[in-house]
Coordinates of C-alpha atoms in Angstrom, one line a residue:
X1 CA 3.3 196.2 0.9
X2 CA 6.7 196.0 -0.7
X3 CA 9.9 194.0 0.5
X4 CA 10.8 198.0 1.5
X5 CA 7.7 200.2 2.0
X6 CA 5.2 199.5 4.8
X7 CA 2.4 201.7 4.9
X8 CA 4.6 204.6 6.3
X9 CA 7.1 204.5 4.3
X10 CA 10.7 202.6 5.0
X11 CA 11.2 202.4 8.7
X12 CA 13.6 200.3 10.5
X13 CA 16.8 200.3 12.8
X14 CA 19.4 202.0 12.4
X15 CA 22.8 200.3 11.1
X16 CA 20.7 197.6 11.9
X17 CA 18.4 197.1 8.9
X18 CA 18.4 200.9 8.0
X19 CA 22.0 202.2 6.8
X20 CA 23.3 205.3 5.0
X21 CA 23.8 202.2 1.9
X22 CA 20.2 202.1 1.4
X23 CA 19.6 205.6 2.4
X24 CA 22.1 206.8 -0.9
X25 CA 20.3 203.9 -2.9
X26 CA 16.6 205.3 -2.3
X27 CA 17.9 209.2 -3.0
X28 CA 19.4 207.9 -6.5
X29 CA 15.6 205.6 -6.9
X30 CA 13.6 208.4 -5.5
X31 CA 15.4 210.9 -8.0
X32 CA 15.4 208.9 -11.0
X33 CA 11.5 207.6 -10.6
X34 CA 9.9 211.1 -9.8
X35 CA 11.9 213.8 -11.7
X36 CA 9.5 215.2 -14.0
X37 CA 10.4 218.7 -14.2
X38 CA 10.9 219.4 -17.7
X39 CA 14.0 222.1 -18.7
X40 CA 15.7 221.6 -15.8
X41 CA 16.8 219.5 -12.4
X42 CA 14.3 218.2 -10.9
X43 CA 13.4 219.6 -7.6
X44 CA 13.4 217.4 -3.8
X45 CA 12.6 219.0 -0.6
X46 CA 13.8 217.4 2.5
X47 CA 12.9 217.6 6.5
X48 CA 13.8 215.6 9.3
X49 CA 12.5 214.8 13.1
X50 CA 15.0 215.4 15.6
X51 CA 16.8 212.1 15.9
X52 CA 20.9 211.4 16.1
X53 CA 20.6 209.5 13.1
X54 CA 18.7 212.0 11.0
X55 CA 21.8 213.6 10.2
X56 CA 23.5 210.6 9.2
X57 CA 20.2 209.5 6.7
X58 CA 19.7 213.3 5.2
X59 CA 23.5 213.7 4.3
X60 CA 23.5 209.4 2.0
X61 CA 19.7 210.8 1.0
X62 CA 21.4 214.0 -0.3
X63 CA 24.2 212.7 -1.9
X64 CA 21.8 210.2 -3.5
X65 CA 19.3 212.7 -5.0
X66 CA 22.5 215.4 -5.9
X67 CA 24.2 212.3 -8.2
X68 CA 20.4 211.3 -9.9
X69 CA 20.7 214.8 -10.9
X70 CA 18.1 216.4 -8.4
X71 CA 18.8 219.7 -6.8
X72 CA 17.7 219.4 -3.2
X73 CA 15.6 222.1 -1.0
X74 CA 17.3 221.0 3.3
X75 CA 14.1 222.0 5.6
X76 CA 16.3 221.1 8.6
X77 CA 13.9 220.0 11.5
X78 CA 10.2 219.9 10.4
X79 CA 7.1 218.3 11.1
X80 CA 6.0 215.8 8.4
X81 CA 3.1 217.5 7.0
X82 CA 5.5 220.7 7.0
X83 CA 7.5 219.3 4.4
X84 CA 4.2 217.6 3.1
X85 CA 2.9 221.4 2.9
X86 CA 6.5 223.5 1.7
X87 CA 6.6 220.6 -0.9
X88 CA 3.5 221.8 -2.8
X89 CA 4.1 225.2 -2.1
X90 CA 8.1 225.0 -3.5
X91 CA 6.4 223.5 -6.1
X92 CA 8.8 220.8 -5.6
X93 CA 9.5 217.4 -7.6
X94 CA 9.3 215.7 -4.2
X95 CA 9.7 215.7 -0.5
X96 CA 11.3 213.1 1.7
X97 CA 10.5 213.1 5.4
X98 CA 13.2 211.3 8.0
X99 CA 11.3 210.0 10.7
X100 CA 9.8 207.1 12.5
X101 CA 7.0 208.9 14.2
X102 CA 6.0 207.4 17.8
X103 CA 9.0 204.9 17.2
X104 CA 11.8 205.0 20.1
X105 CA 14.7 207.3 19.1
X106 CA 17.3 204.0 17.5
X107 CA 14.8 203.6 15.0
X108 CA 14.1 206.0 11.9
X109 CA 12.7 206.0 8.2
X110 CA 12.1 207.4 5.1
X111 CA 8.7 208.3 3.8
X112 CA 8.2 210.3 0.3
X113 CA 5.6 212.7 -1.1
X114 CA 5.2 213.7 -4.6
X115 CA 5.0 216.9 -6.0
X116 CA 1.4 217.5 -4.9
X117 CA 2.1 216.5 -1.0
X118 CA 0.7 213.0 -1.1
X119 CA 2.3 209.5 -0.4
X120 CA 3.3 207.5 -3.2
X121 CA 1.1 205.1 -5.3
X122 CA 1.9 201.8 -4.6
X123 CA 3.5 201.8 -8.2
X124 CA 5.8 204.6 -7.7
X125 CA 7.2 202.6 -4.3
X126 CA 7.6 199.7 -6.4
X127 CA 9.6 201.2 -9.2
X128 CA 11.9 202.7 -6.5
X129 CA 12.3 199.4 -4.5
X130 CA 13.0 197.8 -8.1
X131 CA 15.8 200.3 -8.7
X132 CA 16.8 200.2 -4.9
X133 CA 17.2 196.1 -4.7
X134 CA 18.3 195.5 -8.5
X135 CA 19.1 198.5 -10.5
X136 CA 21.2 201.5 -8.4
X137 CA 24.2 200.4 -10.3
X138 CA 22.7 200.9 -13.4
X139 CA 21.1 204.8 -12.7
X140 CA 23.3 207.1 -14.4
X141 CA 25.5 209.4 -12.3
X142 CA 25.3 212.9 -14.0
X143 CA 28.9 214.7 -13.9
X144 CA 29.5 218.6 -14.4
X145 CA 27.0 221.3 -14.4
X146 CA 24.5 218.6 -14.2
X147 CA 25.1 217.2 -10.7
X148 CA 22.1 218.5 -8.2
X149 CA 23.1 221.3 -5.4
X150 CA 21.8 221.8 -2.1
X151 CA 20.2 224.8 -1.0
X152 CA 19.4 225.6 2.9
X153 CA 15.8 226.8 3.6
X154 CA 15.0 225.8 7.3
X155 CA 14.1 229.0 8.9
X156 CA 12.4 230.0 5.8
X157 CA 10.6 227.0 5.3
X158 CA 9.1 226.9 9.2
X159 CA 8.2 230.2 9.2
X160 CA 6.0 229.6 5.4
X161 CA 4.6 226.8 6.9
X162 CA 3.6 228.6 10.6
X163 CA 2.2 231.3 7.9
X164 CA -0.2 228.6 6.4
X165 CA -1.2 227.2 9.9
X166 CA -2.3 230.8 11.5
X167 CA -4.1 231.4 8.3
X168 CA -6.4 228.1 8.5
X169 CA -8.2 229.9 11.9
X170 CA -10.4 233.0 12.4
X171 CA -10.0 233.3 16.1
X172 CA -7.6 234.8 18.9
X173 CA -7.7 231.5 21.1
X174 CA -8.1 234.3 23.7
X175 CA -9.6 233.2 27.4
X176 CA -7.6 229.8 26.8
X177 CA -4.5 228.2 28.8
X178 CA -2.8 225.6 27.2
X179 CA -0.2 222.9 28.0
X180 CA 1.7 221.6 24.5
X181 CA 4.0 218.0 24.7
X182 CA 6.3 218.4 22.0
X183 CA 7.3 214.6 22.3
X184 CA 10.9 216.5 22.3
X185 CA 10.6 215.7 18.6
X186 CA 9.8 218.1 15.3
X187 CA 7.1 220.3 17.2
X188 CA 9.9 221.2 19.4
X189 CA 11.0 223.9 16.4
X190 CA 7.7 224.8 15.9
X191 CA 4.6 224.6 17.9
X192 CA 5.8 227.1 20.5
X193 CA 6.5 230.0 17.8
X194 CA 2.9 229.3 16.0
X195 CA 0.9 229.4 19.6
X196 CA 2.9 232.7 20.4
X197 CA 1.3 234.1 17.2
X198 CA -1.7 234.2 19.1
X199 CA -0.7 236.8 21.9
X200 CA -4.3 236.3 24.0
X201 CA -3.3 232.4 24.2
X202 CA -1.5 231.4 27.3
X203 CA 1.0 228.8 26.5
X204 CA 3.0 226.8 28.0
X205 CA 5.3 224.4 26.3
X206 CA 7.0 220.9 27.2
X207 CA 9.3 218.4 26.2
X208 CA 10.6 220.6 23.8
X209 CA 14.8 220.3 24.4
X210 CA 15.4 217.2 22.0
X211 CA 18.9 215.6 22.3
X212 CA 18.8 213.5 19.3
X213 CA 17.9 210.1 21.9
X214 CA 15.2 211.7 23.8
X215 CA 12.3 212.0 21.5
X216 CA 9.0 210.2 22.2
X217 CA 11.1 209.2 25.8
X218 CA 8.2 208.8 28.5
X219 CA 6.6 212.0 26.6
X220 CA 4.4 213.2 23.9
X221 CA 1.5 211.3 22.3
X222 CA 2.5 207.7 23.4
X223 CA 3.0 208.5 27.1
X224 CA 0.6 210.9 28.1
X225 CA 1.1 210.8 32.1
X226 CA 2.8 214.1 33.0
X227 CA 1.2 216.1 30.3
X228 CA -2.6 214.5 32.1
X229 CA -1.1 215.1 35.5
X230 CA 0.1 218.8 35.2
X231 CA -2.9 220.0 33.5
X232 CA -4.7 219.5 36.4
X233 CA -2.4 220.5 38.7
X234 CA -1.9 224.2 36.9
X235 CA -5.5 224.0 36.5
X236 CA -4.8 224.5 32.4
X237 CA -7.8 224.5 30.2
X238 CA -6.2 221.2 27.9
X239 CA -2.9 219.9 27.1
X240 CA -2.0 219.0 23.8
X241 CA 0.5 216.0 22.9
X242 CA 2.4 215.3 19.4
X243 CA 4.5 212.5 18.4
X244 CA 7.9 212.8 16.8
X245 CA 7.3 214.2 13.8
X246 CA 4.3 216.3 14.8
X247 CA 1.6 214.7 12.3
X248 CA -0.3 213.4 14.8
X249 CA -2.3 214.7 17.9
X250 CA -4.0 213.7 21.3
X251 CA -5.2 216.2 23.8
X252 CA -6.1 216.1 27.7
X253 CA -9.3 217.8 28.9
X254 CA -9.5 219.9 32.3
X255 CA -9.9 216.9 34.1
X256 CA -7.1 215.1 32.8
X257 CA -8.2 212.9 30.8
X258 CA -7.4 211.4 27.2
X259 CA -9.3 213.1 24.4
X260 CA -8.3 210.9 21.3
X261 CA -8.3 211.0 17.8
X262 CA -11.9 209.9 17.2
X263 CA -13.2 212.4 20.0
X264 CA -11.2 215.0 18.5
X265 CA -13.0 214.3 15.1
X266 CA -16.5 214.5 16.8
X267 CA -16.0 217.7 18.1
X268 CA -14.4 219.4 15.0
X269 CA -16.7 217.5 12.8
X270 CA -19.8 218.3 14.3
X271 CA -18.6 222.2 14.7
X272 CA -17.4 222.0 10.4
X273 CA -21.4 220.3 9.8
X274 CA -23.4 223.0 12.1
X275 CA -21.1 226.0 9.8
X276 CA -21.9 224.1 6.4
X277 CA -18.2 223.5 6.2
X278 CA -18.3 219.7 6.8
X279 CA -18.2 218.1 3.2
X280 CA -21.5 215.8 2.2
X281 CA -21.4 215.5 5.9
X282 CA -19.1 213.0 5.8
X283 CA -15.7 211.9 8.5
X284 CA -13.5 209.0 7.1
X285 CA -11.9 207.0 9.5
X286 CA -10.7 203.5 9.7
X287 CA -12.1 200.1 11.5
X288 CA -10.1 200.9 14.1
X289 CA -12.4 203.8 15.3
X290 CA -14.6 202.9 18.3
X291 CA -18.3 202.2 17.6
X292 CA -19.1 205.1 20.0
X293 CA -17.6 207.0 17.2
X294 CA -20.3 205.4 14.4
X295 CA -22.7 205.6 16.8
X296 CA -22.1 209.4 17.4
X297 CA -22.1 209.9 13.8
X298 CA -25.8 208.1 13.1
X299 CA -27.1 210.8 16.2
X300 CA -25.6 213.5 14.7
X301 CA -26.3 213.0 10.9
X302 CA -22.9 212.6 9.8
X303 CA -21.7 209.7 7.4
X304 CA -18.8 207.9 8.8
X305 CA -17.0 205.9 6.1
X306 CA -14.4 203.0 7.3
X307 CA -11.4 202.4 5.4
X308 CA -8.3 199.7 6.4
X309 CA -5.9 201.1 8.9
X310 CA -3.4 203.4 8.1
X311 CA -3.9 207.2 7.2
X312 CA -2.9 206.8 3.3
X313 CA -5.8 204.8 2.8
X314 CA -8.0 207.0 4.7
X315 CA -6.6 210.3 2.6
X316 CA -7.4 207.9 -1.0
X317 CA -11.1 207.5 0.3
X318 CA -11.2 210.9 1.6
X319 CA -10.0 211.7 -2.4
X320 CA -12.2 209.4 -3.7
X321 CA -15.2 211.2 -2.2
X322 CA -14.5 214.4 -1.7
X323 CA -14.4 214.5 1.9
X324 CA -12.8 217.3 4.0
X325 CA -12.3 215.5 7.1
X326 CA -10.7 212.5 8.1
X327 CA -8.3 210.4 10.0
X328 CA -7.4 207.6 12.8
X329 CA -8.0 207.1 16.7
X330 CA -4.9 207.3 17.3
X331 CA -4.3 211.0 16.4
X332 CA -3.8 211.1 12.7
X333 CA -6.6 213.4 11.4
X334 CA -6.2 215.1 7.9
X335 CA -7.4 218.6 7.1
X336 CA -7.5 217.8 3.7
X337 CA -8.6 221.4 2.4
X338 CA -6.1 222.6 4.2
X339 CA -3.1 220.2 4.3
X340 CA -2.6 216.8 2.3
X341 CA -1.3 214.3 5.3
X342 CA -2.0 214.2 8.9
X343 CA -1.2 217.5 10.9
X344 CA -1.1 217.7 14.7
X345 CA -0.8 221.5 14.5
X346 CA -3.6 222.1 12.4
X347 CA -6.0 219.6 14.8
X348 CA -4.6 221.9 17.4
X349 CA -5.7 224.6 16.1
X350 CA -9.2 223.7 15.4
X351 CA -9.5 222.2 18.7
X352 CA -8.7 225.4 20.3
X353 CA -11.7 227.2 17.8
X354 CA -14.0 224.9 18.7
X355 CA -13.6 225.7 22.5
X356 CA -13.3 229.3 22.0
X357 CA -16.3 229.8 19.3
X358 CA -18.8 227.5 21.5
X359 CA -17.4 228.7 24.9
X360 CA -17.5 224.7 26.2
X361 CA -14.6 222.8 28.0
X362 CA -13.1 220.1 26.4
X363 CA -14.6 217.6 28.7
X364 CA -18.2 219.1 27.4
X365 CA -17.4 219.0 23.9
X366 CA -15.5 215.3 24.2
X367 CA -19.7 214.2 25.6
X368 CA -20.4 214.3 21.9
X369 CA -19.7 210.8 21.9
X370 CA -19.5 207.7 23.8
X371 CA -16.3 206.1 24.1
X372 CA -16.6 201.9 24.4
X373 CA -14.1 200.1 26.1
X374 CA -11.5 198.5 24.1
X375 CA -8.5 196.3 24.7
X376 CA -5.4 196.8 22.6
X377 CA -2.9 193.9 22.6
X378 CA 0.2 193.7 20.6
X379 CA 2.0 190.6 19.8
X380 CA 5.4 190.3 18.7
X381 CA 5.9 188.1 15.6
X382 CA 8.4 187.2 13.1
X383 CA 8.6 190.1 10.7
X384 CA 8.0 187.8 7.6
X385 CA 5.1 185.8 9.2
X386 CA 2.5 189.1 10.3
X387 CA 0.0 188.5 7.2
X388 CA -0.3 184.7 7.9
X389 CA -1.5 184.6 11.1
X390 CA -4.6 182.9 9.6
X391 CA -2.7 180.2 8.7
X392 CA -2.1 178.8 11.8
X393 CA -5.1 176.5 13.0
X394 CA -5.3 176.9 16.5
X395 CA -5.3 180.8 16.1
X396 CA -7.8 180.8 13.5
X397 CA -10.3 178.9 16.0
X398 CA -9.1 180.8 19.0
X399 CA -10.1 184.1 17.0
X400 CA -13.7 182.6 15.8
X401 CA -14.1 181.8 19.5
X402 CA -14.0 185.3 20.5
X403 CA -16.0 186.2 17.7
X404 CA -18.9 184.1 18.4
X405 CA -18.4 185.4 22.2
X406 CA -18.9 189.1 21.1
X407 CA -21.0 188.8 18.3
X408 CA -24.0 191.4 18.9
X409 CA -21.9 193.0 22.2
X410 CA -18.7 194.4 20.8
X411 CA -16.2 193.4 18.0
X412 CA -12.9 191.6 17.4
X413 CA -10.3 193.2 14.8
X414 CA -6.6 191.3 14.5
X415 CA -4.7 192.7 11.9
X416 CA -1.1 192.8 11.2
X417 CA 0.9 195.9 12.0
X418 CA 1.9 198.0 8.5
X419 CA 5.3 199.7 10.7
X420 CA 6.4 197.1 13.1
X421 CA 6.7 192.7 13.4
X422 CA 3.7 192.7 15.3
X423 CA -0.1 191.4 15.0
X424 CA -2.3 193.7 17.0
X425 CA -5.4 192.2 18.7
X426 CA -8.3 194.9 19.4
X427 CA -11.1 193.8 21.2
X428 CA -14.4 196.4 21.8
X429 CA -17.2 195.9 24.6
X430 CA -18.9 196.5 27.2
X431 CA -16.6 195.1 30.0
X432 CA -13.3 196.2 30.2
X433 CA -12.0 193.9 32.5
X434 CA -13.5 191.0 30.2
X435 CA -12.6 191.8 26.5
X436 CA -8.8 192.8 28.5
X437 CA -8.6 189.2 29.5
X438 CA -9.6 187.6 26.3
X439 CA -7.2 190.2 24.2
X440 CA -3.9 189.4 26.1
X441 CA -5.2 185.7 26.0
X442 CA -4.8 186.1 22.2
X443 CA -2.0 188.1 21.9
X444 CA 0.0 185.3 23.9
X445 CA -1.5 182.4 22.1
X446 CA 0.0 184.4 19.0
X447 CA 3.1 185.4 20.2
X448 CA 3.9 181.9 21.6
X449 CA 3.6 180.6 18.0
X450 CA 4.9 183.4 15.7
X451 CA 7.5 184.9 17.4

């Protein structure tokens, strides 16, 4: 990773790390790097979560990509892989997402596709932190005729990409009740209008009155407890939970409990593989992934490929391949014959086939695999010290300690966060109470020396 890009893009605090400086800096980079539209401006679209300070970012982004040159396509509120999705279909240059996902609502980011809806190459984020940290003052303002414009597409834009998402199903979604957690982020202007497409579908929709500091607050994908706990109360089929910018999903069976992001795969997978629809057979997921999950994919004759964590380098294996499916535990999962990032809506939506077309509850389906305990610590570290944690003696041993503990019984995996100053421990077994112990026994040995 770059001195700027993580693995999600730029994300930080904002005024605090994350100003409308750099914002203007990376519109001029982002411009001048990727305009390759040839007798004419190049072409950026641009969407935003609902955040206070996505205003504030989208009007210094603007102004950077209108003085590059760059006319600029404003998608007002919109999930990521809407923009991801209205970008290829614009034809666009670009599109720039403002959004820090799962992040509490003072922080926010900046993550770019190109023209063809995926993340950037490494190279392309380095050329633009190179202009961004040394060269802005030497990009070329363009004057006259040839200054970019802004042109307004939000209710267009949602409705094209609502279009797409009713088109990807062959189904009604009658005989279901649903209850969807809109994080009070970018599903909020979106997920109730696509579910009411579907008039035999009984909906009913939460979290979904943003106030610019609410999103992701004791809601949505990250805090799953009212969504779990009215389900079973109104006796709802499933609920459905996004994070801020709607590229993730989680659901809650009947029962009310967590269906994650590997479950979810196993049910749609194995549904995709018994229609012939499932490409070479194959899921991509990441280390992360519990071993149920490979274990469920040996049973069921499906190759389950492991990539680092992070979805860009599960979408560049799922490339590579020529897989249709992939995607992360924690809710990412890409479509990718049917969108080029992570899309909640679209896992919702072939969730919900997958219960009508084999007439199973989600707790039935969600048997397909066995879920293995696993303890997930985070510990906080000094921002600049995350990849060296092997450095340290006395965590390197602590770390082979546990290893040797697990070996043949579960696994260890400590790896620094891509997003946040963190080093996550992950411990897998068969005791919870155990591989708990030993995990927050890490993470403080960590902590105490890195933070």
């Amino acid at each position: 990773m770059g001195k700027l890009f993580g693995t999600d893009g730029i994300r930080g605090v904002v005024n605090a790390g994350l100003d409308a400086d750099l914002a203007y800096k990376v519109g001029l980079a982002a411009a001048t790097v990727l305009a390759k539209k040839k007798g004419g401006k190049p072409l950026v679209t641009i969407g935003k979560d609902t955040r206070i300070s996505g205003d504030l970012l989208k009007g210094s982004l603007i102004s950077g990509l209108c003085t590059a040159g760059a006319d600029v396509l404003d998608l007002g509120t919109l999930p990521t892989p809407g923009v991801a999705w209205v970008t290829v279909d614009e034809e666009a240059d670009a599109g720039i997402v403002i959004s820090a996902s799962h992040n509490p609502f003072e922080h926010n980011g900046i993550k770019i596709f190109n023209g063809k809806g995926f993340k950037l190459s490494d190279e392309l984020e380095e050329k633009i932190e190179d202009i961004v940290l040394f060269g802005s003052n030497n990009v070329p303002m363009k004057t006259g005729a040839d200054i970019g414009k802004v042109s307004y597409s939000a209710p267009k834009a949602s409705e094209d990409y609502i279009d797409h998402l009713e088109s990807t199903i062959d189904s009604t979604l009658g005989g279901l009740r649903i209850l969807v957690d809109c994080a009070n982020g970018a599903a909020s202007a979106t997920a109730a209008r696509l579910f009411d497409r579907f008039s035999k579908l009984r909906t009913d929709v939460i979290n979904a009155d943003p106030d610019g500091v609410n999103i992701n607050e004791y809601c949505g994908s990250t805090h799953m407890e009212e969504l779990q706990a009215r389900v079973v109360f109104e006796k709802a089929n499933l609920g459905l939970a996004f994070d801020g910018d709607a590229d993730r999903l989680l659901a809650v069976d009947e029962n009310g409990n967590v269906v994650d992001g590997d479950q979810i795969m196993a049910i749609v997978g194995n549904h995709m593989k018994s229609l012939g629809k499932l490409k070479k057979d194959t899921i991509v997921a990441t280390v992360m992934s519990n071993l149920g999950f490979f274990l469920m994919g040996e049973k069921q004759g499906m190759t389950i490929e492991q990539t680092k964590v992070g979805d860009r380098y599960v979408l560049e294996r799922m490339k590579e391949i020529g897989a249709s499916l992939g995607g992360e535990q924690s809710g990412h999962i890409i479509f990718l014959d049917e969108n080029t990032t992570g899309d909640g809506l679209l896992s919702a939506l072939h969730l919900l086939e997958v219960m009508v077309d084999t007439g199973k509850s989600l707790s039935e389906l969600a048997d397909i695999m066995e879920v293995l305990p696993q303890a997930l610590v985070n510990a906080k570290v000094a921002n600049h010290k995350k990849e060296k944690y092997m450095e340290y003696p006395v965590i390197a041993e602590a770390i082979r300690e546990i290893e040797q503990k697990f070996a043949g019984e579960g696994r260890v995996l400590i790896r620094p966060s891509g997003t946040e100053p963190l080093v996550r421990v992950m411990i897998e077994g068969k005791d919870r109470q155990v591989i708990r112990r030993e995990a927050e026994r890490l993470g403080s040995l960590i902590q105490d020396i890195m933070f």
